[in-house]
Short mmCIF file of C-alpha atoms in Angstrom, two decimals:
data_model
loop_
_atom_site.label_atom_id
_atom_site.label_comp_id
_atom_site.label_asym_id
_atom_site.label_seq_id
_atom_site.Cartn_x
_atom_site.Cartn_y
_atom_site.Cartn_z
CA PRO A 25 93.92 81.54 105.90
CA HIS A 26 92.79 85.02 104.76
CA VAL A 27 95.68 87.47 104.20
CA LEU A 28 93.96 90.14 106.27
CA GLY A 29 93.92 87.97 109.36
CA ASP A 30 90.82 87.72 111.55
CA VAL A 31 89.62 91.22 111.02
CA ASP A 32 86.32 91.80 109.46
CA VAL A 33 86.41 94.24 106.52
CA SER A 34 83.49 95.04 104.34
CA THR A 35 84.55 97.91 101.89
CA ALA A 36 87.53 98.25 99.52
CA ALA A 37 88.73 101.14 101.53
CA GLU A 38 88.76 99.00 104.72
CA VAL A 39 90.61 96.18 102.84
CA GLU A 40 93.21 98.67 101.61
CA SER A 41 93.64 100.31 104.97
CA ARG A 42 94.02 96.91 106.68
CA TRP A 43 96.48 95.78 103.99
CA GLU A 44 98.63 98.99 104.57
CA GLU A 45 98.54 98.30 108.31
CA LEU A 46 99.84 94.78 107.84
CA LYS A 47 102.59 95.74 105.37
CA ARG A 48 103.67 98.59 107.74
CA ALA A 49 103.93 96.09 110.62
CA GLU A 50 105.66 93.49 108.55
CA LYS A 51 108.30 95.81 107.18
CA GLY A 52 108.74 97.79 110.45
CA ARG A 53 107.49 101.05 108.94
CA GLU A 54 106.35 104.02 111.00
CA SER A 55 104.26 105.61 108.30
CA VAL A 56 102.35 104.73 105.23
CA THR A 57 104.71 107.16 103.38
CA ASP A 58 107.78 104.88 104.25
CA GLY A 59 108.79 102.74 101.32
CA ILE A 60 107.46 105.09 98.61
CA PRO A 61 110.37 105.62 96.28
CA PRO A 62 111.38 109.31 96.30
CA GLY A 63 112.65 109.08 92.73
CA LEU A 64 109.22 108.48 91.27
CA PRO A 65 108.19 111.14 88.74
CA ALA A 66 106.35 113.92 90.63
CA LEU A 67 102.89 113.19 89.34
CA ALA A 68 103.10 109.46 90.19
CA LEU A 69 104.60 110.39 93.61
CA VAL A 70 101.71 112.84 94.51
CA GLN A 71 99.18 110.23 93.24
CA LYS A 72 100.59 107.43 95.48
CA LEU A 73 100.73 109.82 98.44
CA ALA A 74 97.15 110.94 97.91
CA ARG A 75 96.10 107.31 97.96
CA ARG A 76 98.10 106.56 101.10
CA GLY A 77 96.81 109.73 102.79
CA ALA A 78 93.25 108.83 102.05
CA GLY A 79 93.95 105.27 103.42
CA VAL A 80 94.69 106.79 106.87
CA GLY A 81 91.73 109.23 106.77
CA LEU A 82 93.59 112.37 105.62
CA ALA A 83 91.30 114.51 103.47
CA GLY A 84 92.94 115.84 100.24
CA PRO A 85 92.49 119.23 98.70
CA LEU A 86 89.09 118.44 97.08
CA ALA A 87 87.59 117.70 100.50
CA THR A 88 89.34 120.53 102.30
CA SER A 89 89.24 123.51 99.86
CA GLY A 90 86.77 122.34 97.29
CA ASP A 91 88.81 124.25 94.66
CA SER A 92 86.00 124.79 92.22
CA LEU A 93 88.23 126.27 89.54
CA VAL A 94 90.09 122.98 89.02
CA VAL A 95 86.96 120.80 89.58
CA ASP A 96 85.07 122.88 86.93
CA LEU A 97 88.04 122.51 84.53
CA VAL A 98 87.71 118.68 84.44
CA GLN A 99 83.91 118.23 84.56
CA PRO A 100 82.84 115.70 83.66
CA VAL A 101 85.96 113.81 84.79
CA SER A 102 87.20 111.68 81.95
CA PRO A 103 90.65 110.77 80.73
CA GLU A 104 90.28 113.40 78.09
CA THR A 105 89.23 116.33 80.39
CA LEU A 106 91.83 115.39 83.07
CA ALA A 107 94.58 115.22 80.37
CA SER A 108 93.47 118.54 79.00
CA ALA A 109 93.44 120.10 82.48
CA LEU A 110 96.92 118.79 83.34
CA GLU A 111 98.24 119.98 80.00
CA THR A 112 96.88 123.44 80.52
CA LEU A 113 98.27 123.66 84.12
CA VAL A 114 101.68 122.61 82.83
CA GLU A 115 101.57 125.12 80.04
CA LEU A 116 100.56 127.83 82.53
CA GLY A 117 103.54 126.95 84.83
CA SER A 118 105.88 126.85 81.97
CA ARG A 119 104.86 130.23 80.55
CA ALA A 120 105.43 131.59 84.07
CA GLY A 121 108.98 130.19 84.01
CA LEU A 122 108.27 127.59 86.65
CA ASP A 123 109.86 124.17 86.87
CA VAL A 124 106.53 122.32 86.88
CA GLU A 125 108.11 118.96 87.93
CA GLY A 126 109.94 120.69 90.71
CA VAL A 127 106.87 122.58 91.88
CA LEU A 128 104.93 119.29 92.12
CA ARG A 129 107.88 117.46 93.80
CA ASP A 130 107.77 120.25 96.44
CA ARG A 131 104.11 119.72 96.88
CA ALA A 132 104.76 116.00 97.30
CA ARG A 133 107.11 116.80 100.16
CA ASP A 134 104.41 118.91 101.84
CA VAL A 135 101.76 116.16 101.33
CA ARG A 136 104.27 113.59 102.82
CA GLU A 137 104.68 115.83 105.93
CA ARG A 138 100.99 116.32 106.30
CA ILE A 139 100.38 112.61 106.24
CA ARG A 140 103.18 111.96 108.82
CA GLU A 141 101.81 114.75 111.08
CA HIS A 142 98.29 113.26 110.75
CA GLU A 143 99.71 109.81 111.74
CA GLY A 144 101.62 111.41 114.61
CA VAL A 145 104.87 110.30 113.20
CA SER A 146 108.10 112.30 113.43
CA LEU A 147 109.01 114.28 110.34
CA THR A 148 112.73 113.19 110.44
#
């Protein structure tokens, strides 16, 4: 038997979405954010939350604000341009005296709350 049950899925996004639904039901989770280890490094945490949010149809910052400054910084998108942009942003935050890891962790908390609100799940 197919692991996704009797549901027809035709795209990779549909497969991922169905997989998340099945895992959530199996583990008794209310939200796709449940089960994400809070101790992950901030960058890994935000990346995982972004994927889970996209899986439930929540648009991320690229779709909602189209922040052209950041998009222009990494064009064309490649490992090198992305790494350079990340390094630049980290240096900028550090020079401003910010705890970059803490700032990103705070953003992860906000992303988690937005996903749960989108799902209609209590924030507690």
